[in-house]
Amino acid sequence: NKMLEFSVKHRRWMWDCDVVDMQMISDDVATLLTTTFSKLPFALMQTVLVVSCLGSQVKESTIIALNSRNRVLPFNMLNELEQAVKEGIMEKAGPMYQFTHDIVQQTIYKVIPSNNRNLLHLTIGKS
């Protein structure tokens, strides 16, 4: 995401206020997010960990494909994503789920120890 981009359509420079706001978030907010995240139910926590490996947004069809093989998580990730929406961790727009902010996705992703992260990426890739 870029804070400032030139819009050919509008013929002017445009600020992305969300990106600017995200630049202002301190380490204290990341610590608060990590603490809050650790209190989530196990299945929800595991689901958002997996989704964080896929980026800031994911298609519902991708989750269905991961679920159909039961290789990544042994429970219905779509149900957990709906709960993540209710918890305010993610938003749903049509067939897409996305984290409410990039900092949420990044903080959750950083919770995964690096050696586990590599294994999780491999497991997702093989699915």
PDB file of C-alpha atoms in Angstrom:
ATOM      1  CA  ASN A   1       0.000   0.000   0.000  1.00  0.00           C
ATOM      2  CA  LYS A   2       1.203   3.452  -0.854  1.00  0.00           C
ATOM      3  CA  MET A   3       0.429   6.522   1.207  1.00  0.00           C
ATOM      4  CA  LEU A   4       0.425   8.865  -1.743  1.00  0.00           C
ATOM      5  CA  GLU A   5      -0.327   8.066  -5.384  1.00  0.00           C
ATOM      6  CA  PHE A   6      -1.100  10.115  -8.424  1.00  0.00           C
ATOM      7  CA  SER A   7      -4.614   9.438  -9.745  1.00  0.00           C
ATOM      8  CA  VAL A   8      -4.805   9.775 -13.502  1.00  0.00           C
ATOM      9  CA  LYS A   9      -8.588   9.618 -13.285  1.00  0.00           C
ATOM     10  CA  HIS A  10      -8.801  12.531 -10.831  1.00  0.00           C
ATOM     11  CA  ARG A  11      -5.654  14.261 -12.154  1.00  0.00           C
ATOM     12  CA  ARG A  12      -4.289  14.854  -8.698  1.00  0.00           C
ATOM     13  CA  TRP A  13      -2.344  13.255  -5.888  1.00  0.00           C
ATOM     14  CA  MET A  14      -4.484  11.083  -3.596  1.00  0.00           C
ATOM     15  CA  TRP A  15      -3.732  10.158   0.016  1.00  0.00           C
ATOM     16  CA  ASP A  16      -4.632   6.708   1.279  1.00  0.00           C
ATOM     17  CA  CYS A  17      -5.809   7.681   4.754  1.00  0.00           C
ATOM     18  CA  ASP A  18      -5.885   4.064   5.946  1.00  0.00           C
ATOM     19  CA  VAL A  19      -2.198   3.635   5.121  1.00  0.00           C
ATOM     20  CA  VAL A  20      -1.346   6.928   6.804  1.00  0.00           C
ATOM     21  CA  ASP A  21      -3.280   5.859   9.898  1.00  0.00           C
ATOM     22  CA  MET A  22      -1.501   2.504   9.926  1.00  0.00           C
ATOM     23  CA  GLN A  23       1.872   4.266   9.927  1.00  0.00           C
ATOM     24  CA  MET A  24       0.836   5.972  13.166  1.00  0.00           C
ATOM     25  CA  ILE A  25       0.143   2.759  15.079  1.00  0.00           C
ATOM     26  CA  SER A  26       2.722   2.191  17.780  1.00  0.00           C
ATOM     27  CA  ASP A  27       4.316  -0.967  19.133  1.00  0.00           C
ATOM     28  CA  ASP A  28       1.911  -0.747  22.080  1.00  0.00           C
ATOM     29  CA  VAL A  29      -0.981  -1.406  19.719  1.00  0.00           C
ATOM     30  CA  ALA A  30       0.806  -4.466  18.307  1.00  0.00           C
ATOM     31  CA  THR A  31       1.321  -5.722  21.870  1.00  0.00           C
ATOM     32  CA  LEU A  32      -2.357  -5.157  22.644  1.00  0.00           C
ATOM     33  CA  LEU A  33      -3.367  -7.031  19.471  1.00  0.00           C
ATOM     34  CA  THR A  34      -1.074  -9.931  20.364  1.00  0.00           C
ATOM     35  CA  THR A  35      -2.500 -10.130  23.888  1.00  0.00           C
ATOM     36  CA  THR A  36      -6.075  -9.994  22.592  1.00  0.00           C
ATOM     37  CA  PHE A  37      -5.301 -12.575  19.931  1.00  0.00           C
ATOM     38  CA  SER A  38      -3.915 -15.032  22.492  1.00  0.00           C
ATOM     39  CA  LYS A  39      -7.298 -15.012  24.268  1.00  0.00           C
ATOM     40  CA  LEU A  40      -9.261 -16.199  21.225  1.00  0.00           C
ATOM     41  CA  PRO A  41     -10.757 -19.708  21.118  1.00  0.00           C
ATOM     42  CA  PHE A  42      -8.290 -22.271  19.733  1.00  0.00           C
ATOM     43  CA  ALA A  43     -10.038 -22.984  16.413  1.00  0.00           C
ATOM     44  CA  LEU A  44     -10.494 -19.278  15.659  1.00  0.00           C
ATOM     45  CA  MET A  45      -6.883 -18.536  16.562  1.00  0.00           C
ATOM     46  CA  GLN A  46      -5.586 -21.341  14.340  1.00  0.00           C
ATOM     47  CA  THR A  47      -7.791 -20.254  11.444  1.00  0.00           C
ATOM     48  CA  VAL A  48      -6.618 -16.637  11.486  1.00  0.00           C
ATOM     49  CA  LEU A  49      -3.016 -17.849  11.777  1.00  0.00           C
ATOM     50  CA  VAL A  50      -3.453 -19.859   8.580  1.00  0.00           C
ATOM     51  CA  VAL A  51      -5.226 -17.005   6.813  1.00  0.00           C
ATOM     52  CA  SER A  52      -2.477 -14.574   7.856  1.00  0.00           C
ATOM     53  CA  CYS A  53      -0.059 -16.744   5.868  1.00  0.00           C
ATOM     54  CA  LEU A  54      -2.161 -16.150   2.759  1.00  0.00           C
ATOM     55  CA  GLY A  55      -1.941 -12.362   3.002  1.00  0.00           C
ATOM     56  CA  SER A  56      -4.307  -9.597   3.983  1.00  0.00           C
ATOM     57  CA  GLN A  57      -7.242 -11.110   2.102  1.00  0.00           C
ATOM     58  CA  VAL A  58      -8.391 -14.523   0.950  1.00  0.00           C
ATOM     59  CA  LYS A  59     -11.129 -15.853  -1.289  1.00  0.00           C
ATOM     60  CA  GLU A  60     -13.795 -18.048   0.228  1.00  0.00           C
ATOM     61  CA  SER A  61     -13.031 -20.627  -2.485  1.00  0.00           C
ATOM     62  CA  THR A  62      -9.440 -20.879  -1.236  1.00  0.00           C
ATOM     63  CA  ILE A  63     -10.659 -21.656   2.273  1.00  0.00           C
ATOM     64  CA  ILE A  64     -13.107 -24.228   0.886  1.00  0.00           C
ATOM     65  CA  ALA A  65     -10.239 -25.875  -1.014  1.00  0.00           C
ATOM     66  CA  LEU A  66      -8.051 -25.953   2.101  1.00  0.00           C
ATOM     67  CA  ASN A  67     -10.945 -27.353   4.153  1.00  0.00           C
ATOM     68  CA  SER A  68     -11.812 -30.047   1.609  1.00  0.00           C
ATOM     69  CA  ARG A  69      -8.449 -31.685   2.018  1.00  0.00           C
ATOM     70  CA  ASN A  70      -8.369 -31.423   5.831  1.00  0.00           C
ATOM     71  CA  ARG A  71      -4.600 -31.131   5.636  1.00  0.00           C
ATOM     72  CA  VAL A  72      -4.278 -27.682   7.130  1.00  0.00           C
ATOM     73  CA  LEU A  73      -6.831 -27.639   9.954  1.00  0.00           C
ATOM     74  CA  PRO A  74      -9.220 -30.374  11.098  1.00  0.00           C
ATOM     75  CA  PHE A  75     -12.244 -28.084  11.478  1.00  0.00           C
ATOM     76  CA  ASN A  76     -14.435 -25.856   9.333  1.00  0.00           C
ATOM     77  CA  MET A  77     -12.391 -22.729   8.700  1.00  0.00           C
ATOM     78  CA  LEU A  78     -15.349 -20.897   7.106  1.00  0.00           C
ATOM     79  CA  ASN A  79     -17.284 -21.108  10.376  1.00  0.00           C
ATOM     80  CA  GLU A  80     -14.260 -19.713  12.183  1.00  0.00           C
ATOM     81  CA  LEU A  81     -13.871 -16.904   9.651  1.00  0.00           C
ATOM     82  CA  GLU A  82     -17.481 -15.915  10.274  1.00  0.00           C
ATOM     83  CA  GLN A  83     -16.596 -15.728  13.960  1.00  0.00           C
ATOM     84  CA  ALA A  84     -13.520 -13.625  13.083  1.00  0.00           C
ATOM     85  CA  VAL A  85     -15.879 -11.208  11.319  1.00  0.00           C
ATOM     86  CA  LYS A  86     -18.071 -11.030  14.439  1.00  0.00           C
ATOM     87  CA  GLU A  87     -14.973 -10.436  16.580  1.00  0.00           C
ATOM     88  CA  GLY A  88     -13.892  -7.557  14.327  1.00  0.00           C
ATOM     89  CA  ILE A  89     -10.680  -9.264  13.219  1.00  0.00           C
ATOM     90  CA  MET A  90     -11.816  -9.693   9.641  1.00  0.00           C
ATOM     91  CA  GLU A  91     -14.355  -8.257   7.242  1.00  0.00           C
ATOM     92  CA  LYS A  92     -16.297 -10.028   4.526  1.00  0.00           C
ATOM     93  CA  ALA A  93     -17.099  -8.480   1.172  1.00  0.00           C
ATOM     94  CA  GLY A  94     -18.796 -10.884  -1.211  1.00  0.00           C
ATOM     95  CA  PRO A  95     -16.598 -13.967  -1.538  1.00  0.00           C
ATOM     96  CA  MET A  96     -13.581 -12.259   0.054  1.00  0.00           C
ATOM     97  CA  TYR A  97     -12.426 -12.188   3.647  1.00  0.00           C
ATOM     98  CA  GLN A  98      -9.877  -9.593   4.630  1.00  0.00           C
ATOM     99  CA  PHE A  99      -8.242  -8.486   7.833  1.00  0.00           C
ATOM    100  CA  THR A 100      -9.648  -5.236   9.184  1.00  0.00           C
ATOM    101  CA  HIS A 101      -6.189  -3.647   8.928  1.00  0.00           C
ATOM    102  CA  ASP A 102      -2.817  -4.696   7.590  1.00  0.00           C
ATOM    103  CA  ILE A 103      -1.372  -4.324  11.089  1.00  0.00           C
ATOM    104  CA  VAL A 104      -3.813  -6.982  12.344  1.00  0.00           C
ATOM    105  CA  GLN A 105      -2.665  -9.435   9.645  1.00  0.00           C
ATOM    106  CA  GLN A 106       1.002  -8.613  10.225  1.00  0.00           C
ATOM    107  CA  THR A 107       0.738  -8.928  14.006  1.00  0.00           C
ATOM    108  CA  ILE A 108      -1.033 -12.284  13.780  1.00  0.00           C
ATOM    109  CA  TYR A 109       1.514 -13.510  11.231  1.00  0.00           C
ATOM    110  CA  LYS A 110       4.397 -12.512  13.517  1.00  0.00           C
ATOM    111  CA  VAL A 111       2.887 -14.582  16.348  1.00  0.00           C
ATOM    112  CA  ILE A 112       3.838 -17.729  14.409  1.00  0.00           C
ATOM    113  CA  PRO A 113       7.413 -18.817  15.265  1.00  0.00           C
ATOM    114  CA  SER A 114       9.546 -18.652  12.106  1.00  0.00           C
ATOM    115  CA  ASN A 115      10.224 -22.416  11.954  1.00  0.00           C
ATOM    116  CA  ASN A 116       6.490 -23.137  12.306  1.00  0.00           C
ATOM    117  CA  ARG A 117       5.737 -20.436   9.748  1.00  0.00           C
ATOM    118  CA  ASN A 118       7.843 -22.209   7.131  1.00  0.00           C
ATOM    119  CA  LEU A 119       6.137 -25.526   7.868  1.00  0.00           C
ATOM    120  CA  LEU A 120       2.711 -23.895   7.709  1.00  0.00           C
ATOM    121  CA  HIS A 121       3.520 -22.307   4.330  1.00  0.00           C
ATOM    122  CA  LEU A 122       4.673 -25.707   3.068  1.00  0.00           C
ATOM    123  CA  THR A 123       1.499 -27.409   4.322  1.00  0.00           C
ATOM    124  CA  ILE A 124      -0.696 -24.748   2.710  1.00  0.00           C
ATOM    125  CA  GLY A 125       1.270 -24.984  -0.532  1.00  0.00           C
ATOM    126  CA  LYS A 126       0.830 -28.749  -0.711  1.00  0.00           C
ATOM    127  CA  SER A 127      -2.928 -28.468  -0.182  1.00  0.00           C
TER     128      SER A 127
END
